[in-house]
PDB file of C-alpha atoms and ligand atoms in Angstrom:
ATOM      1  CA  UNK A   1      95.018  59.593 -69.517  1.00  0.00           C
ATOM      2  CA  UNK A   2      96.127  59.630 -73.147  1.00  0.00           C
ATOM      3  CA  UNK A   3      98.004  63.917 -74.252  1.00  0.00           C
ATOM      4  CA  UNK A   4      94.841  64.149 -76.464  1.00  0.00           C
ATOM      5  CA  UNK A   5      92.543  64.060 -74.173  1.00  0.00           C
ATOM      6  CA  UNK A   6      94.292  66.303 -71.667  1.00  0.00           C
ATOM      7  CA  UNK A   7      94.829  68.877 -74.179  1.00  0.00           C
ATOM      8  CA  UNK A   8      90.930  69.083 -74.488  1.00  0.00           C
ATOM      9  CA  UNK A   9      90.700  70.049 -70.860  1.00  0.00           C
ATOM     10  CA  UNK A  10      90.685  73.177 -69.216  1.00  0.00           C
ATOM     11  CA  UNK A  11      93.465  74.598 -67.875  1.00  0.00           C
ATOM     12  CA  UNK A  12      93.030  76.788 -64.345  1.00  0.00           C
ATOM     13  CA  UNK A  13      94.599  78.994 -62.053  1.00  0.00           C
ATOM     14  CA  UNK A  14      92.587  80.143 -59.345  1.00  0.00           C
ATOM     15  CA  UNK A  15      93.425  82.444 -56.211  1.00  0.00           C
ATOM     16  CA  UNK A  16      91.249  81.459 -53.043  1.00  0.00           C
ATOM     17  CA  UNK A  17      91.892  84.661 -51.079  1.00  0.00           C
ATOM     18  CA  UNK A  18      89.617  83.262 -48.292  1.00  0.00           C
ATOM     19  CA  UNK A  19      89.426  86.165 -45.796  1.00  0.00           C
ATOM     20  CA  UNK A  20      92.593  88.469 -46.957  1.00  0.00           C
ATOM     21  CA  UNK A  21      92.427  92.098 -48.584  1.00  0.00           C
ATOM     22  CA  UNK A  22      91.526  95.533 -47.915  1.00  0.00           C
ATOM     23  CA  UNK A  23      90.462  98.283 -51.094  1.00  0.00           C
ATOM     24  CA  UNK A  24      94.113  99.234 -50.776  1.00  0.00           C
ATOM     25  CA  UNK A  25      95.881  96.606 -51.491  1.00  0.00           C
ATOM     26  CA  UNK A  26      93.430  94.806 -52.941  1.00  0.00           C
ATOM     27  CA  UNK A  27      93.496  97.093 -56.243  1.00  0.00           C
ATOM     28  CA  UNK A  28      97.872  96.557 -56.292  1.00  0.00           C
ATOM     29  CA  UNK A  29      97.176  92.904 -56.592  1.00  0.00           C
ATOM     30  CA  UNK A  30      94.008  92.735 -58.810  1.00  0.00           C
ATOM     31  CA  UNK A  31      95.884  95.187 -61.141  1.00  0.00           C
ATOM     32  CA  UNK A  32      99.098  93.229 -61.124  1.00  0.00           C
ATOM     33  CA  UNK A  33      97.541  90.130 -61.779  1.00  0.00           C
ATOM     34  CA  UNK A  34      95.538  91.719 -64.997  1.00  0.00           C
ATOM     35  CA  UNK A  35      98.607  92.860 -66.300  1.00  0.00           C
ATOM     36  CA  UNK A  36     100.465  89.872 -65.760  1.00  0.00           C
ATOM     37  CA  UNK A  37      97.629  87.651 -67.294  1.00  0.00           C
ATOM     38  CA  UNK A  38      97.635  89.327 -70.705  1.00  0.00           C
ATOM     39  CA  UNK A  39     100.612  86.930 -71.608  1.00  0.00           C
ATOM     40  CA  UNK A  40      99.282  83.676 -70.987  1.00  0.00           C
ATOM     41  CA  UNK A  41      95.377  84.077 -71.190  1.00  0.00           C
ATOM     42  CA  UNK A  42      96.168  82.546 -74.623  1.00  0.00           C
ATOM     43  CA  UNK A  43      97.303  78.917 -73.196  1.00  0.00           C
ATOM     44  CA  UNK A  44      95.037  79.049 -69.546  1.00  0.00           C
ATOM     45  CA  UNK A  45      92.190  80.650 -67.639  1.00  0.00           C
ATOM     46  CA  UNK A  46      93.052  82.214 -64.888  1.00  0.00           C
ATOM     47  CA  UNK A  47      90.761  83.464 -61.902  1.00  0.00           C
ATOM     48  CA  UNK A  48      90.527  84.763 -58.262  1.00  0.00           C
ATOM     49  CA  UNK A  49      88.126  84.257 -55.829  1.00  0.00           C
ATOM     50  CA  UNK A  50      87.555  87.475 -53.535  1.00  0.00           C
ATOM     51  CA  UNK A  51      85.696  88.454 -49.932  1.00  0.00           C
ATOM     52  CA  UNK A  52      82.231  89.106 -51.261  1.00  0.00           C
ATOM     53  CA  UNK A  53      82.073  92.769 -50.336  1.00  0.00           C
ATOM     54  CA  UNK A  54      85.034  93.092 -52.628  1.00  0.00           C
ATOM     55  CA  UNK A  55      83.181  91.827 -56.229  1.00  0.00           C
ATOM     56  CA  UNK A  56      82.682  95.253 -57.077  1.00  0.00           C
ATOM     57  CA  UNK A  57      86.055  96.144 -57.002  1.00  0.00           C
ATOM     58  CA  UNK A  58      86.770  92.715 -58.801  1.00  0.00           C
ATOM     59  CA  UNK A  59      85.099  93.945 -61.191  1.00  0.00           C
ATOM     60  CA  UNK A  60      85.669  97.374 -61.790  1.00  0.00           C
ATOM     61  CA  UNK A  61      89.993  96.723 -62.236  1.00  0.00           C
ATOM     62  CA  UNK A  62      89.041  93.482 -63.752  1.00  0.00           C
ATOM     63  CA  UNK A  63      86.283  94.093 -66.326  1.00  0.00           C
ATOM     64  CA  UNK A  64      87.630  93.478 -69.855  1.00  0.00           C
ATOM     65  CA  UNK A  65      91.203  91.922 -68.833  1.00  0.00           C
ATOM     66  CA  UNK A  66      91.372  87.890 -69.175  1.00  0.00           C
ATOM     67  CA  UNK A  67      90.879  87.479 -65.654  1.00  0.00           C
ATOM     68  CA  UNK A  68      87.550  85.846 -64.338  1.00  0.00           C
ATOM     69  CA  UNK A  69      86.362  86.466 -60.351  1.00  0.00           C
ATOM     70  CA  UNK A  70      83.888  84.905 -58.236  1.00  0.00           C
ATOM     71  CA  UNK A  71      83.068  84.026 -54.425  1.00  0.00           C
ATOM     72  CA  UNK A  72      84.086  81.290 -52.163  1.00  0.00           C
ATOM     73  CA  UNK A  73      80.660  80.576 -51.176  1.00  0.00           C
ATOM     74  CA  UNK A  74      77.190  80.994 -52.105  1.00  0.00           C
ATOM     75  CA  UNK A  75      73.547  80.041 -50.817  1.00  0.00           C
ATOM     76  CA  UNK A  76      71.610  76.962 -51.655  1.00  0.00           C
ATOM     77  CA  UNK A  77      68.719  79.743 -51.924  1.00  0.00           C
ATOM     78  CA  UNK A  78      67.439  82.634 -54.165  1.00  0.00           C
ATOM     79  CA  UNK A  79      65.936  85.169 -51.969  1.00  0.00           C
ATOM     80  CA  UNK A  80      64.568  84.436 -48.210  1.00  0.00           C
ATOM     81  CA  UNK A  81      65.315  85.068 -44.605  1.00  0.00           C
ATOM     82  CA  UNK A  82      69.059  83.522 -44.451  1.00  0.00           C
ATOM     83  CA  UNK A  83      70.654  86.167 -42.682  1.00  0.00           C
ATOM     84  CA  UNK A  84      74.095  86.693 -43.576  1.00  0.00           C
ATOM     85  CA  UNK A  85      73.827  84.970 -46.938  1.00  0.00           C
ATOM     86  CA  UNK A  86      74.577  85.438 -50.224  1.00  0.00           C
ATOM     87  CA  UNK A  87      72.700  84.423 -53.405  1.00  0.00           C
ATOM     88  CA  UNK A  88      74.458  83.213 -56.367  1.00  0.00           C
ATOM     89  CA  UNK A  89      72.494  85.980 -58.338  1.00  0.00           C
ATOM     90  CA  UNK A  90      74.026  88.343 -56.479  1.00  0.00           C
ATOM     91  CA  UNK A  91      77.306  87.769 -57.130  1.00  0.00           C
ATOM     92  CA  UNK A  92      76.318  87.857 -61.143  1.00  0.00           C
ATOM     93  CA  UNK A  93      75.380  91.176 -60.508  1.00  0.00           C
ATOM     94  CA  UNK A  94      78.907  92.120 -60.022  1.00  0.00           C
ATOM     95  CA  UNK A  95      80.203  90.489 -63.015  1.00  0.00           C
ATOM     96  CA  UNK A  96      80.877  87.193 -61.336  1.00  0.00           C
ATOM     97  CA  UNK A  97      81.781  83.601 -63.058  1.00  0.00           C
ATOM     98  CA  UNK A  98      83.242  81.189 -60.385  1.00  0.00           C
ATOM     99  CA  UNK A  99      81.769  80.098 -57.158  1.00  0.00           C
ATOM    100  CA  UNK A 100      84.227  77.841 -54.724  1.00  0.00           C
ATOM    101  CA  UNK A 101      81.867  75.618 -53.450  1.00  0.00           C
ATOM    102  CA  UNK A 102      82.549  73.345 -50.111  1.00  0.00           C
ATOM    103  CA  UNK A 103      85.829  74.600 -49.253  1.00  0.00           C
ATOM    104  CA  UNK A 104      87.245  72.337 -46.225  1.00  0.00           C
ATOM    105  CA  UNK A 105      87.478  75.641 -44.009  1.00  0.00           C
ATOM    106  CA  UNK A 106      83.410  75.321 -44.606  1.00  0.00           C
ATOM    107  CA  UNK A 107      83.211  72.138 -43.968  1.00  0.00           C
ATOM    108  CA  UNK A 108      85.095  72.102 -40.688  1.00  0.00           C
ATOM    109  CA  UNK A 109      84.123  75.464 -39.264  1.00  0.00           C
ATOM    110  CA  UNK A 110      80.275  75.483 -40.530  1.00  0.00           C
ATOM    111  CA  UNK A 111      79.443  72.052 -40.653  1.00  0.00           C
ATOM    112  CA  UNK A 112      78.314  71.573 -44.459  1.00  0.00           C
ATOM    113  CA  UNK A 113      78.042  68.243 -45.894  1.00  0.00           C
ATOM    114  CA  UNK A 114      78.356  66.979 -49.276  1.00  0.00           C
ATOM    115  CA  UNK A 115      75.132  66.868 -49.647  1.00  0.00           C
ATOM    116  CA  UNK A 116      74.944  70.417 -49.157  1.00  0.00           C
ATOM    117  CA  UNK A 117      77.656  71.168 -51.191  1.00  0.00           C
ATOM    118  CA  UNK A 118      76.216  69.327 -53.795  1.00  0.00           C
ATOM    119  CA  UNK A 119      73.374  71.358 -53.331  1.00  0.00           C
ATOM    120  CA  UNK A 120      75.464  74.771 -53.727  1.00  0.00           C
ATOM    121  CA  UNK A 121      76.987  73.136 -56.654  1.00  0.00           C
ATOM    122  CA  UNK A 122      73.564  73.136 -58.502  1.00  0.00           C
ATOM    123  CA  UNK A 123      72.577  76.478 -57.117  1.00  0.00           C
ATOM    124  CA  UNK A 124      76.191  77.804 -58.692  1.00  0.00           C
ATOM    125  CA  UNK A 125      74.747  76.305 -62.066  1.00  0.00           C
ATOM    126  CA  UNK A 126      71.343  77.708 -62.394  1.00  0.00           C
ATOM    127  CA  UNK A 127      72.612  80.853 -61.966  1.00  0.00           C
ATOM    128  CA  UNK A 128      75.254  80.183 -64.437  1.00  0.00           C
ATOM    129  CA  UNK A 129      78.347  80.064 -62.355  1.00  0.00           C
ATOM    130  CA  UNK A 130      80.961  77.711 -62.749  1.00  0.00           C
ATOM    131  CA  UNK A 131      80.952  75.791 -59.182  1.00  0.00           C
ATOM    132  CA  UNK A 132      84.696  75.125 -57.902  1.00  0.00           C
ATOM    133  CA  UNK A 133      83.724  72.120 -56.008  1.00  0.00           C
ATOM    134  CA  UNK A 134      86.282  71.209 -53.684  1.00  0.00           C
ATOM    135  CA  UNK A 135      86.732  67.784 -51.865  1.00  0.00           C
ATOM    136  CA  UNK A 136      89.870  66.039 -49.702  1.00  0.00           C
ATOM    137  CA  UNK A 137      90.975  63.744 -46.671  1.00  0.00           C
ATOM    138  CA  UNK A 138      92.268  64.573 -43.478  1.00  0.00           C
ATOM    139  CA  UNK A 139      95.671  63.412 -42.241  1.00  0.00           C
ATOM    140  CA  UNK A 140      93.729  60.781 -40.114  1.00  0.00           C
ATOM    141  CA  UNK A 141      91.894  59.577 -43.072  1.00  0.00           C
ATOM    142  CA  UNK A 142      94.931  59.709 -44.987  1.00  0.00           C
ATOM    143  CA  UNK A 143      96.427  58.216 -42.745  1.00  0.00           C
ATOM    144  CA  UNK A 144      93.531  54.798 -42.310  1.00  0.00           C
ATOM    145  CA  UNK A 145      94.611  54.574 -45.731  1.00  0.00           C
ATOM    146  CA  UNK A 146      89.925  56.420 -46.381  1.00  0.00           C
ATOM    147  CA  UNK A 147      91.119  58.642 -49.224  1.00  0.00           C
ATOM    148  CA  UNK A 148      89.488  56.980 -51.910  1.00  0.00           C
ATOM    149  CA  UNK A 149      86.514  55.791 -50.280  1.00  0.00           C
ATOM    150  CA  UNK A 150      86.162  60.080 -48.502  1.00  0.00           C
ATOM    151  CA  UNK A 151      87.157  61.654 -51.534  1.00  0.00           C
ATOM    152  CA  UNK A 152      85.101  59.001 -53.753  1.00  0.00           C
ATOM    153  CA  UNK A 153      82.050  60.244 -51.234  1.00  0.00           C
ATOM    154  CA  UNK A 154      82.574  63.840 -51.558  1.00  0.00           C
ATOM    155  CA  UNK A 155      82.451  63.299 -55.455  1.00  0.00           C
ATOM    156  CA  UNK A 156      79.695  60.802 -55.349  1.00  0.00           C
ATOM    157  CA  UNK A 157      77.003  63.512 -53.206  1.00  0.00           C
ATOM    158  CA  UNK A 158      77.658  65.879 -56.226  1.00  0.00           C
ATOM    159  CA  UNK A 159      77.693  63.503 -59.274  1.00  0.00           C
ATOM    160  CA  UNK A 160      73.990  61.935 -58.147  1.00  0.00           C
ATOM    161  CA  UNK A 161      72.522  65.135 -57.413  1.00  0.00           C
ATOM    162  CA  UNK A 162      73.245  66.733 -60.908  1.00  0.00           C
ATOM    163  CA  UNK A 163      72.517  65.551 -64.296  1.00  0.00           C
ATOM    164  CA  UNK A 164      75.332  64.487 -66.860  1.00  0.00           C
ATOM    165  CA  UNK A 165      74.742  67.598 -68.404  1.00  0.00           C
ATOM    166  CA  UNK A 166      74.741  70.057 -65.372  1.00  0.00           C
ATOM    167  CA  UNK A 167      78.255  67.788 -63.941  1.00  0.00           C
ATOM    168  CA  UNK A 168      80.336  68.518 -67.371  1.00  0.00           C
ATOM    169  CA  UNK A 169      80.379  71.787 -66.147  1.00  0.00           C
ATOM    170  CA  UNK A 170      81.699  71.976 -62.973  1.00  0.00           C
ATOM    171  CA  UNK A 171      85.440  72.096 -62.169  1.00  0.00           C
ATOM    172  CA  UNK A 172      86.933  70.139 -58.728  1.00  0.00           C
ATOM    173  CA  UNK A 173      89.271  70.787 -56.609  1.00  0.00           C
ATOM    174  CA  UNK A 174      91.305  68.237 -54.590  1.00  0.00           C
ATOM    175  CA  UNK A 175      92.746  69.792 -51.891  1.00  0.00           C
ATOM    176  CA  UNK A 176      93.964  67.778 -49.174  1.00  0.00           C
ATOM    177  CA  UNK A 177      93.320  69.052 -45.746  1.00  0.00           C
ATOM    178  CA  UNK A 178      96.373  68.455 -44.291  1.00  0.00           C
ATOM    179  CA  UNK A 179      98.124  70.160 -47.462  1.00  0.00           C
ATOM    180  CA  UNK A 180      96.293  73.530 -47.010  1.00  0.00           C
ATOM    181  CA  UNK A 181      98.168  76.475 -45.318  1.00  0.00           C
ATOM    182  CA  UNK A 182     100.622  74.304 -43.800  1.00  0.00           C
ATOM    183  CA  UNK A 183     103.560  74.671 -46.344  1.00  0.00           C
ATOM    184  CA  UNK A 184     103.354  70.526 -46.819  1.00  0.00           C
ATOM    185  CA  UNK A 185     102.066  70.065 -50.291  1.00  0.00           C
ATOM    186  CA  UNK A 186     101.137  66.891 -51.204  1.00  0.00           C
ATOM    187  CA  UNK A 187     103.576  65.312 -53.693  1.00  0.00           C
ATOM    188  CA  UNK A 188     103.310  65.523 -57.596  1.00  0.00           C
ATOM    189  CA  UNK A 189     102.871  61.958 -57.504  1.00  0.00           C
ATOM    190  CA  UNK A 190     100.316  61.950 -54.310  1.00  0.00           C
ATOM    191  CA  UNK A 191      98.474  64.117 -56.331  1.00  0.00           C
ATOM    192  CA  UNK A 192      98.406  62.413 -59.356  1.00  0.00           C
ATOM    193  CA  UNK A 193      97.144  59.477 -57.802  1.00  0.00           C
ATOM    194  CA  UNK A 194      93.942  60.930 -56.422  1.00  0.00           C
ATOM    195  CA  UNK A 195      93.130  62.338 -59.634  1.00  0.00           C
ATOM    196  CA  UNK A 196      93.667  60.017 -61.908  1.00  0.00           C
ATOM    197  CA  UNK A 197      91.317  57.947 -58.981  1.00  0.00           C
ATOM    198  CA  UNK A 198      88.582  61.034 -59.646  1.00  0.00           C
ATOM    199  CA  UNK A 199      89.075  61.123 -62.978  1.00  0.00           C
ATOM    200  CA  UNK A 200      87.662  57.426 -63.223  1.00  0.00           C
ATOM    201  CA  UNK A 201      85.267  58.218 -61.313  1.00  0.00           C
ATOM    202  CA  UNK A 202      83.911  60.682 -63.136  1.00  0.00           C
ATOM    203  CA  UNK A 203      84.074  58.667 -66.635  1.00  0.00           C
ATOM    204  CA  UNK A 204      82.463  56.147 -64.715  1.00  0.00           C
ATOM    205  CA  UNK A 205      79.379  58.336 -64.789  1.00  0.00           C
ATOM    206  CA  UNK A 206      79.812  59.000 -67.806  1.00  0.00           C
ATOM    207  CA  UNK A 207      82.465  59.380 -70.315  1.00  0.00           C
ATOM    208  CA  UNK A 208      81.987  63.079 -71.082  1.00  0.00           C
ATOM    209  CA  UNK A 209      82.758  63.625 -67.866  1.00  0.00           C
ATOM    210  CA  UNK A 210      86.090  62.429 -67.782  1.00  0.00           C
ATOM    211  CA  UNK A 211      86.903  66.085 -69.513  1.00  0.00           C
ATOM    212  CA  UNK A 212      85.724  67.790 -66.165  1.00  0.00           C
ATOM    213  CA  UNK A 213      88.720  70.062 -65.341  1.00  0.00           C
ATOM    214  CA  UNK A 214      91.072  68.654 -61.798  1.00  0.00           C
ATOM    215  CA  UNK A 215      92.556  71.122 -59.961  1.00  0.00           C
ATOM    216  CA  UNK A 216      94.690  70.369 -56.709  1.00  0.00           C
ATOM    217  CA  UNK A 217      94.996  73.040 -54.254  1.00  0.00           C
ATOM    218  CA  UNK A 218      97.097  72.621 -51.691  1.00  0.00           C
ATOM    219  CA  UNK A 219     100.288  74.773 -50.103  1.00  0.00           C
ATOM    220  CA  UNK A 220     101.102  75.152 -54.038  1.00  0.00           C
ATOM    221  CA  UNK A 221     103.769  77.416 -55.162  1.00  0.00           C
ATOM    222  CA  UNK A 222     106.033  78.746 -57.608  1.00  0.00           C
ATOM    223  CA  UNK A 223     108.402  76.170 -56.695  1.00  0.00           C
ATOM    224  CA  UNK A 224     106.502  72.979 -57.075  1.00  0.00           C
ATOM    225  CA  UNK A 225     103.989  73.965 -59.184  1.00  0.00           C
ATOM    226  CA  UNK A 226     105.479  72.928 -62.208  1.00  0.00           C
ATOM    227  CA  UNK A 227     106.040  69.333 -61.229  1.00  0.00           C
ATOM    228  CA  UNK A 228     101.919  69.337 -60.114  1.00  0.00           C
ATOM    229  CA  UNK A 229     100.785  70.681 -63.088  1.00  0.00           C
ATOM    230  CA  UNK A 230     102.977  68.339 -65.301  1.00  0.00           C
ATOM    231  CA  UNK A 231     100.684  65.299 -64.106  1.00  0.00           C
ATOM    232  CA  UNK A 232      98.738  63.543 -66.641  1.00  0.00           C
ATOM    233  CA  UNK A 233      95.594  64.511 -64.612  1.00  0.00           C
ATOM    234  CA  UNK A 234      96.377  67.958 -62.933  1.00  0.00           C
ATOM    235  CA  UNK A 235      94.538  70.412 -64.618  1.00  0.00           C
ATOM    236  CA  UNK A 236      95.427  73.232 -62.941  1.00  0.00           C
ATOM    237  CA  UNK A 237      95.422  74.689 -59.103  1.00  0.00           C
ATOM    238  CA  UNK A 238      93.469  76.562 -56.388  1.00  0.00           C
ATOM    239  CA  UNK A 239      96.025  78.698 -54.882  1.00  0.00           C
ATOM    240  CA  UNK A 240      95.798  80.103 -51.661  1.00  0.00           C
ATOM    241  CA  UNK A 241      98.355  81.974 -49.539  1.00  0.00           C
ATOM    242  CA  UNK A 242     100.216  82.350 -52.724  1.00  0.00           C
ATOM    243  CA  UNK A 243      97.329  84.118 -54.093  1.00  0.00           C
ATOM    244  CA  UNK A 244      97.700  86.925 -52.262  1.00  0.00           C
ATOM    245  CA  UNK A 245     101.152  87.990 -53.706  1.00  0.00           C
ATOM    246  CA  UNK A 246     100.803  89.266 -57.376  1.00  0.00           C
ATOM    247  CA  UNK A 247     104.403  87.704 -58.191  1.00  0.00           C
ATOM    248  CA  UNK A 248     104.075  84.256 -56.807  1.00  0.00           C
ATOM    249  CA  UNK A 249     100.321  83.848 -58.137  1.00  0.00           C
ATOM    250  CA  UNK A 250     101.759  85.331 -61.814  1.00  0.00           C
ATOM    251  CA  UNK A 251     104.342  82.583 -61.052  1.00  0.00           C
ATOM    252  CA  UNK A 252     102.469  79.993 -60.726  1.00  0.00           C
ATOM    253  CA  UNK A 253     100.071  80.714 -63.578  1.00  0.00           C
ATOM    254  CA  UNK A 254     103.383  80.719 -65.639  1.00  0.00           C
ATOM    255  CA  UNK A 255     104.237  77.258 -64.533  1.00  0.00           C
ATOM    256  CA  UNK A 256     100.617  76.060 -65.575  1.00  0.00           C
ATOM    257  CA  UNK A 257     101.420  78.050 -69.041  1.00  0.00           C
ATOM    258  CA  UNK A 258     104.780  76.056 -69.239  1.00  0.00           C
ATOM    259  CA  UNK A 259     103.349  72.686 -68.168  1.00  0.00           C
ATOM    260  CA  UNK A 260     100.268  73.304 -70.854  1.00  0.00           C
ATOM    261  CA  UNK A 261     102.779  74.065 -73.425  1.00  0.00           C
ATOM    262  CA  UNK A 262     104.635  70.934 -72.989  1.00  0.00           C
ATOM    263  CA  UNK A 263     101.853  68.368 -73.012  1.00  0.00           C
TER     264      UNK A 263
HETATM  265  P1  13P B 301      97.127  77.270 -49.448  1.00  0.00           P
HETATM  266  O1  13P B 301      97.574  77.438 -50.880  1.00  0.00           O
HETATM  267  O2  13P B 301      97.349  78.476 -48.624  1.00  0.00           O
HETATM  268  O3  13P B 301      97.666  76.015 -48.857  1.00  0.00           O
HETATM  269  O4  13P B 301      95.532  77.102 -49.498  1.00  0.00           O
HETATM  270  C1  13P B 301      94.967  76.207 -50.390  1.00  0.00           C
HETATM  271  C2  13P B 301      93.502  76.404 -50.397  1.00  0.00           C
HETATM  272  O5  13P B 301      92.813  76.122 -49.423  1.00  0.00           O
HETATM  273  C3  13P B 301      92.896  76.965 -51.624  1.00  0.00           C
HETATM  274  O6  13P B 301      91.512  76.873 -51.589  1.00  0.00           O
END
């Protein structure tokens, strides 16, 4: 991928704070991050994904600072009798921009497929949320040597369900599943190898879409994000356990500043 057209993407930091926080120490870390975000909201965009009950706190500390917030899930449905869900309206109510949509913890634990993903990923959309889609291989799968043809499946369910249009403006994730939470991040080079993969996947749709934003997520921190975010096609990251700390996530949003800056 030539430096032109990687300066034309969008460059991401995103906390995934999957089922962490309380009010308490939720509103040290939301305010620690907007403070620390005023510095480099001029080079990258920088987000966190929160516990749905918590949007309204997201918003309240966050409401005006360069920060965006979303949810880590949403319904393929408006309104209706789905107990337990959560429409992608609702989480516009509270001031809401992102939606992380097929998160491999929801794909293991609540059986959705990419088909359904896809599905939330056009939901996300319509309601005008930008859908984090995320996709990655096992270790097994990894290990058969299936990550292009799983992760080129993942990608494919969501790139024939939308329209050219609708798919330039989604962002992926790659996260590998045996990279998440496990302090074994995949290397710069692993990385850049599936997404320079995705990224020809996605110009083979179309070319517009090779502009579509990569992140990897992944046991990424402070430490090695700089040499991830340095690759040609790493856009950016979905950060989990190191979300939850305002000085490692501010860390690693300065890395993605650095690496942005040096392209
Ligand atoms: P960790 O950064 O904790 O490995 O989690 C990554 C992730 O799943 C983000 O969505």
């Amino acid at each position: 991928m030539s430096e032109k057209r990687s300066e034309q993407r969008v460059k991401w930091v995103v906390g995934n704070w999957k089922m962490h926080g309380r009010l308490a120490e939720n509103a040290a870390l939301l305010q620690a991050v907007a403070d620390g975000a005023a510095a480099m909201a001029d080079t990258i965009r920088i987000g966190v994904c929160v516990p749905t009950p918590y949007l309204a706190q997201a918003q309240a500390v966050l409401s005006g600072k360069p920060v965006a917030w979303g949810v880590q899930d949403i319904s393929t449905y408006t309104h209706g009798a789905y107990t337990g869900e959560v429409a992608a309206e609702m989480a516009c109510e509270f001031g809401a921009t992102l939606a992380i949509v097929g998160h491999s913890e929801r794909r293991a634990y609540h059986a959705e497929s990419s088909e359904l993903v896809a599905a939330k990923a056009r939901r996300a959309l319509e309601a005008g949320l930008t859908p984090i889609v995320c996709i990655g291989e096992t270790l097994d799968e990894r290990e058969a040597g299936t990550t292009e043809a799983v992760v080129g499946a993942q990608l494919d369910a969501v790139l024939n369900l939308l329209s050219v249009e609708e798919a330039a403006r989604i962002v992926i994730a790659y996260e590998p599943v045996w990279a998440i939470g496990t302090g074994r991040s995949a290397t710069a080079e692993q990385a850049q190898a599936v997404h320079a993969f995705l990224r020809a996947r996605l110009a083979q749709k179309d070319s517009s879409l090779a502009r579509v934003p990569l992140l990897y997520g992944g046991s990424v921190k402070a430490d090695n994000a700089l040499a991830l975010f340095g690759q040609a096609d790493i856009d950016g990251g979905l950060i989990g356990g190191a979300s939850l700390k305002s000085q490692d996530f501010l860390a690693i949003c300065a890395a993605q500043k650095a690496a942005s800056q040096a392209r």
